[in-house]
mmCIF file of C-alpha atoms in Angstrom:
data_model
loop_
_atom_site.group_PDB
_atom_site.id
_atom_site.type_symbol
_atom_site.label_atom_id
_atom_site.label_comp_id
_atom_site.label_asym_id
_atom_site.label_seq_id
_atom_site.Cartn_x
_atom_site.Cartn_y
_atom_site.Cartn_z
ATOM 1 C CA MET Q 1 -44.776 -13.216 66.031
ATOM 2 C CA ARG Q 2 -42.980 -15.762 63.861
ATOM 3 C CA PRO Q 3 -43.862 -16.385 60.186
ATOM 4 C CA GLU Q 4 -43.982 -20.099 61.090
ATOM 5 C CA ASP Q 5 -47.070 -19.398 63.202
ATOM 6 C CA LEU Q 6 -48.857 -18.536 59.956
ATOM 7 C CA LEU Q 7 -47.263 -21.074 57.606
ATOM 8 C CA CYS Q 8 -44.653 -23.784 58.028
ATOM 9 C CA PRO Q 9 -43.455 -26.949 56.277
ATOM 10 C CA SER Q 10 -44.827 -30.300 57.394
ATOM 11 C CA PRO Q 11 -44.743 -33.885 56.043
ATOM 12 C CA LYS Q 12 -48.092 -33.231 54.330
ATOM 13 C CA GLY Q 13 -46.999 -29.917 52.790
ATOM 14 C CA LEU Q 14 -47.137 -26.270 53.804
ATOM 15 C CA TYR Q 15 -49.376 -26.039 56.877
ATOM 16 C CA SER Q 16 -51.012 -22.994 58.441
ATOM 17 C CA PRO Q 17 -51.242 -23.452 62.244
ATOM 18 C CA ALA Q 18 -53.211 -20.212 62.471
ATOM 19 C CA GLY Q 19 -55.770 -21.192 59.833
ATOM 20 C CA ASP Q 20 -55.644 -24.997 60.121
ATOM 21 C CA PHE Q 21 -55.284 -25.586 56.375
ATOM 22 C CA TYR Q 22 -52.589 -26.689 53.938
ATOM 23 C CA VAL Q 23 -51.284 -25.087 50.745
ATOM 24 C CA ASP Q 24 -50.684 -27.604 47.920
ATOM 25 C CA PRO Q 25 -50.537 -30.581 50.292
ATOM 26 C CA VAL Q 26 -48.822 -33.709 49.006
ATOM 27 C CA ARG Q 27 -51.237 -35.984 50.905
ATOM 28 C CA ALA Q 28 -55.007 -35.905 51.424
ATOM 29 C CA VAL Q 29 -55.979 -33.406 54.159
ATOM 30 C CA ASP Q 30 -59.171 -31.961 55.622
ATOM 31 C CA ARG Q 31 -58.737 -28.489 54.092
ATOM 32 C CA ALA Q 32 -56.493 -27.575 51.144
ATOM 33 C CA VAL Q 33 -55.684 -24.363 49.297
ATOM 34 C CA ILE Q 34 -54.488 -25.258 45.791
ATOM 35 C CA THR Q 35 -52.376 -22.944 43.628
ATOM 36 C CA HIS Q 36 -52.840 -24.688 40.251
ATOM 37 C CA GLY Q 37 -53.943 -27.888 38.557
ATOM 38 C CA HIS Q 38 -50.675 -29.778 37.992
ATOM 39 C CA SER Q 39 -50.776 -33.107 39.764
ATOM 40 C CA ASP Q 40 -47.762 -32.464 42.003
ATOM 41 C CA HIS Q 41 -49.692 -29.554 43.555
ATOM 42 C CA ALA Q 42 -53.321 -30.597 43.072
ATOM 43 C CA ARG Q 43 -54.170 -34.016 44.431
ATOM 44 C CA ARG Q 44 -57.483 -35.801 44.871
ATOM 45 C CA GLY Q 45 -59.047 -36.836 48.159
ATOM 46 C CA HIS Q 46 -59.080 -33.600 50.212
ATOM 47 C CA GLY Q 47 -62.073 -32.807 52.397
ATOM 48 C CA LYS Q 48 -62.362 -29.166 51.274
ATOM 49 C CA VAL Q 49 -60.532 -27.406 48.445
ATOM 50 C CA LEU Q 50 -60.161 -23.670 47.811
ATOM 51 C CA ALA Q 51 -58.802 -22.726 44.371
ATOM 52 C CA THR Q 52 -59.633 -20.654 41.310
ATOM 53 C CA ARG Q 53 -62.597 -21.797 39.257
ATOM 54 C CA GLU Q 54 -60.289 -22.857 36.427
ATOM 55 C CA THR Q 55 -58.146 -24.971 38.763
ATOM 56 C CA LEU Q 56 -61.216 -26.646 40.232
ATOM 57 C CA ASP Q 57 -62.520 -27.378 36.722
ATOM 58 C CA ILE Q 58 -59.170 -28.820 35.664
ATOM 59 C CA MET Q 59 -59.036 -31.028 38.758
ATOM 60 C CA ALA Q 60 -62.526 -32.305 37.937
ATOM 61 C CA LEU Q 61 -61.439 -33.108 34.374
ATOM 62 C CA ARG Q 62 -58.386 -34.989 35.589
ATOM 63 C CA TYR Q 63 -59.753 -36.718 38.664
ATOM 64 C CA GLY Q 64 -63.520 -36.806 38.171
ATOM 65 C CA PRO Q 65 -66.228 -34.613 39.724
ATOM 66 C CA ASP Q 66 -65.827 -36.175 43.184
ATOM 67 C CA PHE Q 67 -62.148 -35.313 43.564
ATOM 68 C CA ALA Q 68 -62.883 -33.526 46.886
ATOM 69 C CA GLY Q 69 -65.620 -33.487 49.521
ATOM 70 C CA GLU Q 70 -66.340 -29.767 49.043
ATOM 71 C CA THR Q 71 -64.962 -27.055 46.758
ATOM 72 C CA GLN Q 72 -64.925 -23.269 46.880
ATOM 73 C CA ALA Q 73 -63.845 -21.026 44.026
ATOM 74 C CA ILE Q 74 -61.831 -17.851 44.511
ATOM 75 C CA ALA Q 75 -61.235 -15.251 41.773
ATOM 76 C CA TYR Q 76 -58.100 -13.170 41.262
ATOM 77 C CA GLY Q 77 -58.212 -10.252 43.673
ATOM 78 C CA GLU Q 78 -60.870 -11.914 45.819
ATOM 79 C CA SER Q 79 -60.303 -12.721 49.497
ATOM 80 C CA VAL Q 80 -61.641 -15.588 51.603
ATOM 81 C CA GLU Q 81 -61.170 -15.907 55.354
ATOM 82 C CA ILE Q 82 -60.429 -19.247 57.014
ATOM 83 C CA ASN Q 83 -60.188 -19.276 60.809
ATOM 84 C CA GLY Q 84 -59.054 -15.667 60.884
ATOM 85 C CA VAL Q 85 -56.495 -15.955 58.046
ATOM 86 C CA ARG Q 86 -57.365 -13.901 54.960
ATOM 87 C CA ILE Q 87 -56.444 -15.640 51.687
ATOM 88 C CA THR Q 88 -56.246 -13.590 48.472
ATOM 89 C CA ALA Q 89 -55.593 -15.044 45.005
ATOM 90 C CA HIS Q 90 -53.250 -13.330 42.526
ATOM 91 C CA PRO Q 91 -52.172 -14.472 39.031
ATOM 92 C CA ALA Q 92 -49.060 -16.677 38.920
ATOM 93 C CA GLY Q 93 -48.627 -16.779 35.124
ATOM 94 C CA HIS Q 94 -47.862 -20.513 35.179
ATOM 95 C CA VAL Q 95 -50.910 -22.131 33.510
ATOM 96 C CA LEU Q 96 -54.598 -21.334 33.163
ATOM 97 C CA GLY Q 97 -56.057 -20.618 36.609
ATOM 98 C CA SER Q 98 -52.712 -20.682 38.431
ATOM 99 C CA ALA Q 99 -52.666 -18.441 41.488
ATOM 100 C CA GLN Q 100 -50.332 -17.130 44.115
ATOM 101 C CA MET Q 101 -52.082 -17.339 47.469
ATOM 102 C CA ALA Q 102 -51.386 -14.388 49.781
ATOM 103 C CA LEU Q 103 -52.015 -15.193 53.444
ATOM 104 C CA ASP Q 104 -52.656 -12.239 55.788
ATOM 105 C CA TRP Q 105 -52.803 -12.641 59.567
ATOM 106 C CA ARG Q 106 -52.177 -10.122 62.332
ATOM 107 C CA GLY Q 107 -50.289 -7.750 60.039
ATOM 108 C CA LEU Q 108 -48.088 -10.460 58.511
ATOM 109 C CA THR Q 109 -48.288 -11.372 54.811
ATOM 110 C CA ILE Q 110 -46.862 -14.560 53.333
ATOM 111 C CA VAL Q 111 -47.252 -15.274 49.611
ATOM 112 C CA ALA Q 112 -47.216 -18.921 48.512
ATOM 113 C CA SER Q 113 -46.550 -18.665 44.786
ATOM 114 C CA GLY Q 114 -46.837 -22.329 43.787
ATOM 115 C CA ASP Q 115 -45.169 -22.472 40.348
ATOM 116 C CA TYR Q 116 -44.883 -19.243 38.370
ATOM 117 C CA LYS Q 117 -43.273 -17.449 35.458
ATOM 118 C CA ASP Q 118 -42.958 -13.800 34.508
ATOM 119 C CA ALA Q 119 -42.705 -14.476 30.752
ATOM 120 C CA ARG Q 120 -45.529 -13.634 28.357
ATOM 121 C CA ASP Q 121 -48.102 -16.385 27.830
ATOM 122 C CA PRO Q 122 -51.215 -15.869 25.660
ATOM 123 C CA THR Q 123 -53.104 -18.651 27.480
ATOM 124 C CA CYS Q 124 -53.121 -17.394 31.078
ATOM 125 C CA ALA Q 125 -53.185 -14.236 33.176
ATOM 126 C CA PRO Q 126 -49.704 -12.701 33.630
ATOM 127 C CA PHE Q 127 -47.743 -12.948 36.871
ATOM 128 C CA VAL Q 128 -48.358 -10.058 39.281
ATOM 129 C CA PRO Q 129 -45.786 -9.396 42.035
ATOM 130 C CA VAL Q 130 -47.450 -9.150 45.454
ATOM 131 C CA LYS Q 131 -45.906 -7.112 48.251
ATOM 132 C CA CYS Q 132 -45.274 -9.311 51.273
ATOM 133 C CA HIS Q 133 -43.065 -10.003 54.265
ATOM 134 C CA VAL Q 134 -42.260 -13.590 53.245
ATOM 135 C CA PHE Q 135 -42.253 -14.881 49.664
ATOM 136 C CA ILE Q 136 -42.320 -18.620 49.011
ATOM 137 C CA SER Q 137 -40.729 -19.424 45.661
ATOM 138 C CA GLU Q 138 -40.017 -22.471 43.574
ATOM 139 C CA ALA Q 139 -36.547 -22.815 42.040
ATOM 140 C CA THR Q 140 -37.059 -25.332 39.242
ATOM 141 C CA PHE Q 141 -34.611 -23.367 37.085
ATOM 142 C CA GLY Q 142 -32.843 -21.716 39.995
ATOM 143 C CA LEU Q 143 -29.329 -21.649 38.533
ATOM 144 C CA PRO Q 144 -27.732 -18.771 36.564
ATOM 145 C CA VAL Q 145 -27.176 -21.091 33.581
ATOM 146 C CA PHE Q 146 -30.942 -21.181 33.010
ATOM 147 C CA ARG Q 147 -31.867 -18.113 31.011
ATOM 148 C CA HIS Q 148 -34.784 -18.949 28.751
ATOM 149 C CA PRO Q 149 -34.895 -17.418 25.247
ATOM 150 C CA ASP Q 150 -38.027 -15.730 23.935
ATOM 151 C CA ALA Q 151 -40.700 -18.377 23.361
ATOM 152 C CA ALA Q 152 -41.649 -16.746 20.046
ATOM 153 C CA ASP Q 153 -38.104 -17.270 18.759
ATOM 154 C CA GLU Q 154 -38.192 -20.932 19.781
ATOM 155 C CA THR Q 155 -41.565 -21.339 18.052
ATOM 156 C CA ALA Q 156 -40.058 -19.816 14.916
ATOM 157 C CA LYS Q 157 -37.451 -22.608 14.947
ATOM 158 C CA LEU Q 158 -40.252 -25.163 14.768
ATOM 159 C CA LEU Q 159 -41.967 -23.404 11.873
ATOM 160 C CA ARG Q 160 -38.698 -22.996 9.973
ATOM 161 C CA SER Q 161 -38.164 -26.743 10.270
ATOM 162 C CA VAL Q 162 -41.708 -27.398 9.002
ATOM 163 C CA ALA Q 163 -40.999 -25.186 5.987
ATOM 164 C CA LEU Q 164 -37.618 -26.818 5.385
ATOM 165 C CA PHE Q 165 -38.955 -30.388 5.619
ATOM 166 C CA PRO Q 166 -42.507 -30.313 4.192
ATOM 167 C CA GLU Q 167 -42.405 -34.050 3.579
ATOM 168 C CA ARG Q 168 -41.927 -34.836 7.282
ATOM 169 C CA ALA Q 169 -44.357 -34.770 10.220
ATOM 170 C CA HIS Q 170 -43.221 -32.749 13.224
ATOM 171 C CA ILE Q 171 -44.168 -34.366 16.537
ATOM 172 C CA LEU Q 172 -43.964 -31.851 19.368
ATOM 173 C CA GLY Q 173 -43.775 -33.117 22.942
ATOM 174 C CA ALA Q 174 -45.507 -30.743 25.350
ATOM 175 C CA TYR Q 175 -47.029 -31.255 28.800
ATOM 176 C CA SER Q 176 -50.777 -31.751 28.561
ATOM 177 C CA LEU Q 177 -51.807 -28.952 30.931
ATOM 178 C CA GLY Q 178 -50.496 -25.557 29.948
ATOM 179 C CA LYS Q 179 -47.507 -26.214 27.714
ATOM 180 C CA ALA Q 180 -49.429 -27.920 24.892
ATOM 181 C CA GLN Q 181 -52.018 -25.136 24.746
ATOM 182 C CA ARG Q 182 -49.379 -22.424 25.034
ATOM 183 C CA MET Q 183 -47.471 -23.914 22.103
ATOM 184 C CA MET Q 184 -50.677 -24.041 20.047
ATOM 185 C CA ALA Q 185 -51.305 -20.358 20.780
ATOM 186 C CA LEU Q 186 -47.694 -19.396 20.016
ATOM 187 C CA ILE Q 187 -47.825 -21.286 16.728
ATOM 188 C CA ARG Q 188 -50.969 -19.347 15.804
ATOM 189 C CA GLN Q 189 -49.409 -16.030 16.815
ATOM 190 C CA ALA Q 190 -46.491 -16.857 14.518
ATOM 191 C CA GLY Q 191 -48.928 -16.961 11.587
ATOM 192 C CA HIS Q 192 -49.298 -20.727 11.109
ATOM 193 C CA THR Q 193 -52.916 -21.329 10.069
ATOM 194 C CA ALA Q 194 -52.871 -24.995 9.046
ATOM 195 C CA PRO Q 195 -54.670 -27.475 11.312
ATOM 196 C CA LEU Q 196 -52.739 -28.763 14.317
ATOM 197 C CA TYR Q 197 -53.117 -32.391 15.367
ATOM 198 C CA MET Q 198 -53.060 -33.742 18.905
ATOM 199 C CA HIS Q 199 -52.776 -36.949 20.872
ATOM 200 C CA GLY Q 200 -55.968 -38.040 22.614
ATOM 201 C CA ALA Q 201 -54.533 -37.277 26.074
ATOM 202 C CA LEU Q 202 -54.673 -33.568 25.216
ATOM 203 C CA THR Q 203 -58.289 -33.490 24.074
ATOM 204 C CA GLU Q 204 -60.182 -32.615 27.270
ATOM 205 C CA ILE Q 205 -57.811 -29.954 28.584
ATOM 206 C CA THR Q 206 -57.473 -28.354 25.148
ATOM 207 C CA ALA Q 207 -61.260 -28.232 24.743
ATOM 208 C CA TYR Q 208 -61.497 -26.602 28.190
ATOM 209 C CA TYR Q 209 -58.974 -23.909 27.229
ATOM 210 C CA GLU Q 210 -61.006 -23.195 24.096
ATOM 211 C CA ALA Q 211 -64.210 -23.024 26.156
ATOM 212 C CA GLN Q 212 -62.537 -20.310 28.259
ATOM 213 C CA GLY Q 213 -62.150 -18.182 25.132
ATOM 214 C CA ILE Q 214 -58.527 -19.016 24.306
ATOM 215 C CA ALA Q 215 -58.237 -19.172 20.524
ATOM 216 C CA LEU Q 216 -56.139 -22.125 19.363
ATOM 217 C CA GLY Q 217 -57.332 -22.353 15.758
ATOM 218 C CA PRO Q 218 -58.322 -25.608 14.040
ATOM 219 C CA VAL Q 219 -57.183 -28.591 16.115
ATOM 220 C CA ALA Q 220 -57.939 -32.213 15.197
ATOM 221 C CA HIS Q 221 -57.429 -35.596 16.840
ATOM 222 C CA VAL Q 222 -54.549 -37.298 15.049
ATOM 223 C CA THR Q 223 -55.710 -40.934 15.258
ATOM 224 C CA LYS Q 224 -58.184 -40.838 12.394
ATOM 225 C CA MET Q 225 -55.904 -38.953 10.041
ATOM 226 C CA ALA Q 226 -54.507 -40.653 6.967
ATOM 227 C CA LYS Q 227 -50.744 -41.008 7.183
ATOM 228 C CA ALA Q 228 -50.194 -39.257 3.860
ATOM 229 C CA LYS Q 229 -52.036 -36.157 5.081
ATOM 230 C CA LEU Q 230 -49.592 -35.672 7.977
ATOM 231 C CA ALA Q 231 -46.586 -34.777 5.839
ATOM 232 C CA GLY Q 232 -45.683 -31.244 6.870
ATOM 233 C CA ALA Q 233 -48.115 -31.345 9.804
ATOM 234 C CA ILE Q 234 -47.459 -30.456 13.439
ATOM 235 C CA VAL Q 235 -48.630 -33.124 15.890
ATOM 236 C CA ILE Q 236 -48.656 -32.277 19.622
ATOM 237 C CA ALA Q 237 -48.434 -35.081 22.174
ATOM 238 C CA PRO Q 238 -47.474 -35.611 25.828
ATOM 239 C CA PRO Q 239 -43.734 -36.300 26.127
ATOM 240 C CA MET Q 240 -44.387 -39.817 27.435
ATOM 241 C CA ALA Q 241 -46.297 -40.635 24.235
ATOM 242 C CA ILE Q 242 -43.359 -39.870 21.985
ATOM 243 C CA THR Q 243 -42.057 -43.393 21.587
ATOM 244 C CA ASP Q 244 -40.863 -45.387 18.625
ATOM 245 C CA LEU Q 245 -44.019 -47.495 18.812
ATOM 246 C CA TRP Q 246 -46.358 -44.520 18.556
ATOM 247 C CA THR Q 247 -44.350 -42.448 16.071
ATOM 248 C CA ARG Q 248 -43.270 -45.152 13.633
ATOM 249 C CA ASN Q 249 -46.216 -44.722 11.270
ATOM 250 C CA PHE Q 250 -45.760 -40.973 10.906
ATOM 251 C CA PRO Q 251 -44.016 -39.847 7.716
ATOM 252 C CA ASP Q 252 -40.302 -39.553 8.619
ATOM 253 C CA PRO Q 253 -41.059 -37.688 11.871
ATOM 254 C CA VAL Q 254 -39.024 -34.851 13.347
ATOM 255 C CA THR Q 255 -39.225 -35.215 17.130
ATOM 256 C CA ALA Q 256 -39.363 -31.915 19.016
ATOM 257 C CA PHE Q 257 -39.820 -31.184 22.722
ATOM 258 C CA ALA Q 258 -40.775 -27.872 24.369
ATOM 259 C CA SER Q 259 -39.250 -27.610 27.839
ATOM 260 C CA GLY Q 260 -36.891 -25.443 29.835
ATOM 261 C CA TRP Q 261 -34.802 -28.578 30.286
ATOM 262 C CA MET Q 262 -33.978 -28.484 26.576
ATOM 263 C CA ARG Q 263 -31.360 -25.901 27.534
ATOM 264 C CA VAL Q 264 -29.409 -28.966 28.725
ATOM 265 C CA ARG Q 265 -28.402 -30.605 25.454
ATOM 266 C CA ALA Q 266 -27.559 -33.871 27.175
ATOM 267 C CA ARG Q 267 -31.226 -34.190 28.183
ATOM 268 C CA ALA Q 268 -32.308 -33.646 24.584
ATOM 269 C CA ARG Q 269 -29.907 -36.302 23.333
ATOM 270 C CA GLN Q 270 -30.968 -38.688 26.083
ATOM 271 C CA ARG Q 271 -34.600 -38.359 25.015
ATOM 272 C CA GLY Q 272 -33.715 -38.681 21.330
ATOM 273 C CA ILE Q 273 -35.007 -35.183 20.574
ATOM 274 C CA GLU Q 274 -34.053 -33.901 17.136
ATOM 275 C CA LEU Q 275 -35.451 -30.380 17.628
ATOM 276 C CA PRO Q 276 -35.176 -29.123 21.231
ATOM 277 C CA LEU Q 277 -37.233 -25.993 21.981
ATOM 278 C CA VAL Q 278 -36.394 -24.084 25.163
ATOM 279 C CA VAL Q 279 -39.898 -23.064 26.246
ATOM 280 C CA SER Q 280 -40.741 -23.229 29.943
ATOM 281 C CA ASP Q 281 -43.757 -22.457 32.115
ATOM 282 C CA HIS Q 282 -41.405 -21.829 35.041
ATOM 283 C CA ALA Q 283 -39.411 -18.655 35.688
ATOM 284 C CA ASP Q 284 -35.749 -18.788 34.700
ATOM 285 C CA TRP Q 285 -32.924 -17.442 36.876
ATOM 286 C CA ASP Q 286 -33.515 -13.823 35.867
ATOM 287 C CA GLY Q 287 -37.263 -14.258 36.276
ATOM 288 C CA LEU Q 288 -36.879 -15.741 39.747
ATOM 289 C CA THR Q 289 -34.555 -13.035 41.016
ATOM 290 C CA ALA Q 290 -36.589 -10.219 39.450
ATOM 291 C CA SER Q 291 -39.827 -11.606 40.868
ATOM 292 C CA VAL Q 292 -38.415 -11.977 44.372
ATOM 293 C CA THR Q 293 -37.100 -8.415 44.241
ATOM 294 C CA ALA Q 294 -40.441 -7.076 43.013
ATOM 295 C CA THR Q 295 -42.276 -8.476 46.045
ATOM 296 C CA GLY Q 296 -40.198 -6.339 48.404
ATOM 297 C CA CYS Q 297 -40.068 -9.314 50.762
ATOM 298 C CA GLU Q 298 -37.847 -9.397 53.827
ATOM 299 C CA GLU Q 299 -37.555 -13.159 53.802
ATOM 300 C CA LEU Q 300 -37.460 -15.837 51.068
ATOM 301 C CA TRP Q 301 -38.414 -19.484 51.474
ATOM 302 C CA VAL Q 302 -37.595 -21.855 48.601
ATOM 303 C CA THR Q 303 -39.763 -24.948 48.234
ATOM 304 C CA HIS Q 304 -38.175 -27.100 45.528
ATOM 305 C CA GLY Q 305 -35.674 -27.086 42.692
ATOM 306 C CA ALA Q 306 -32.168 -25.596 42.894
ATOM 307 C CA GLU Q 307 -32.855 -24.258 46.366
ATOM 308 C CA ASP Q 308 -29.324 -23.510 47.547
ATOM 309 C CA ALA Q 309 -28.394 -21.189 44.679
ATOM 310 C CA LEU Q 310 -31.503 -19.032 45.048
ATOM 311 C CA VAL Q 311 -31.099 -18.954 48.837
ATOM 312 C CA HIS Q 312 -27.479 -17.845 48.450
ATOM 313 C CA TRP Q 313 -28.449 -15.108 45.987
ATOM 314 C CA ALA Q 314 -31.155 -13.838 48.357
ATOM 315 C CA GLN Q 315 -28.701 -13.692 51.241
ATOM 316 C CA THR Q 316 -26.311 -11.620 49.129
ATOM 317 C CA GLN Q 317 -29.206 -9.182 48.646
ATOM 318 C CA GLY Q 318 -29.632 -8.813 52.383
ATOM 319 C CA LEU Q 319 -32.677 -11.039 52.707
ATOM 320 C CA LYS Q 320 -33.239 -13.765 55.226
ATOM 321 C CA ALA Q 321 -33.574 -16.949 53.213
ATOM 322 C CA LYS Q 322 -33.868 -20.671 53.703
ATOM 323 C CA PRO Q 323 -34.658 -23.854 51.739
ATOM 324 C CA LEU Q 324 -37.754 -25.746 52.847
ATOM 325 C CA HIS Q 325 -36.649 -29.078 51.324
ATOM 326 C CA MET Q 326 -40.240 -29.938 50.415
ATOM 327 C CA VAL Q 327 -40.802 -33.473 49.132
ATOM 328 C CA GLY Q 328 -43.410 -34.384 46.523
ATOM 329 C CA TYR Q 329 -43.068 -31.678 43.891
ATOM 330 C CA ALA Q 330 -41.803 -32.821 40.499
ATOM 331 C CA GLU Q 331 -39.580 -30.944 38.087
ATOM 332 C CA GLU Q 332 -42.522 -30.700 35.741
ATOM 333 C CA ASP Q 333 -45.918 -32.333 35.540
ATOM 334 C CA GLU Q 334 -44.475 -35.720 34.662
ATOM 335 C CA ALA Q 335 -46.723 -37.660 37.038
ATOM 336 C CA ALA Q 336 -49.787 -36.248 35.344
ATOM 337 C CA GLU Q 337 -48.471 -37.089 31.890
ATOM 338 C CA GLY Q 338 -48.456 -40.784 32.686
ATOM 339 C CA GLU Q 339 -51.925 -40.488 34.154
ATOM 340 C CA ALA Q 340 -53.232 -38.548 31.171
ATOM 341 C CA VAL Q 341 -51.869 -41.056 28.677
ATOM 342 C CA ALA Q 342 -53.259 -43.951 30.702
ATOM 343 C CA THR Q 343 -56.670 -42.283 30.987
ATOM 344 C CA ALA Q 344 -56.816 -41.640 27.264
ATOM 345 C CA GLY Q 345 -56.093 -45.304 26.611
ATOM 346 C CA PRO Q 346 -53.853 -46.785 23.934
ATOM 347 C CA GLU Q 347 -53.379 -44.173 21.226
ATOM 348 C CA ALA Q 348 -53.367 -45.614 17.735
ATOM 349 C CA PRO Q 349 -50.920 -44.041 15.303
ATOM 350 C CA PRO Q 350 -52.209 -42.735 11.963
ATOM 351 C CA GLN Q 351 -52.880 -45.394 9.374
ATOM 352 C CA ASP Q 352 -52.588 -45.456 5.609
ATOM 353 C CA GLY Q 353 -55.945 -44.631 4.082
ATOM 354 C CA ALA Q 354 -57.632 -43.696 7.396
ATOM 355 C CA PRO Q 355 -60.445 -41.149 7.100
ATOM 356 C CA GLU Q 356 -59.699 -37.559 8.026
ATOM 357 C CA GLY Q 357 -60.425 -36.568 11.635
ATOM 358 C CA THR Q 358 -62.784 -33.821 12.736
ATOM 359 C CA ALA Q 359 -61.646 -30.584 14.293
ATOM 360 C CA SER Q 360 -62.257 -30.046 17.987
#
């Protein structure tokens, strides 16, 4: 029996001939299994969707309650059978609700990991390696140069800058699903108790995280804040919102950006980032190789990113390995950022003398 009889690449995404469903399809299909809520993996318009409750809720927030014809929730450790294929969800450690989907059929196990990281994250369940015959991995940071520092140390850089420049606002770019909330939690864990301020595009997802019991401390919408009150404040916004037009009324802003791509200084300069923070929700090179090893897999398939390097490494370890050359997955959740900003509408910058906002 070939692994491709259970799961194989297709123009619509990873397709299961045995189960007649897709995993993270890039086009609308009759039946989809979704690993997490980022828009390059979770799209609207499917007939039936199987995902964790958190992922389904996040899709409803982003796309509206009618984003799919039918939905079915699966919890971590729970199994659902579709046409004889048993699907079990396991934590992926990427964002809230993210899941690796283990497919079992006729004694063969393939794990579709979606996006994942093995680093500590106070806002989601930690990654759990799953024993399997075939492991399907991303390779967003699949080059040895990408070794992410401890996120707590990067957060400390931000807080040191706030202490050093109390007269300046610090505007932190962070993706609206997962990264923004993780940075809020890390800032709190570092002992920062002052209110945090956020762009309107972050409001719904942040409120959902809080409703799931994730403590983020006092968070307020930035629009209604008086400009003078934002000196020394941390303002979190989607990266696409950090423009001269939006930031010009902040008091002498320091522009920061939390991303694994901030390891590449040229990217930071290109974006005009004054304070790059290397914080990623994807596994780095060491995380990828350690995670693959921990699965005990015999074969590695790489969906997107720096596929060739991870494939080569796997082959040196005695594994069968191949790139899938999947199309439709972004480096990060950039497609959703544009959608989130557009959905939130034009975001007014703080104004002199504006009344203070209310905490969410």
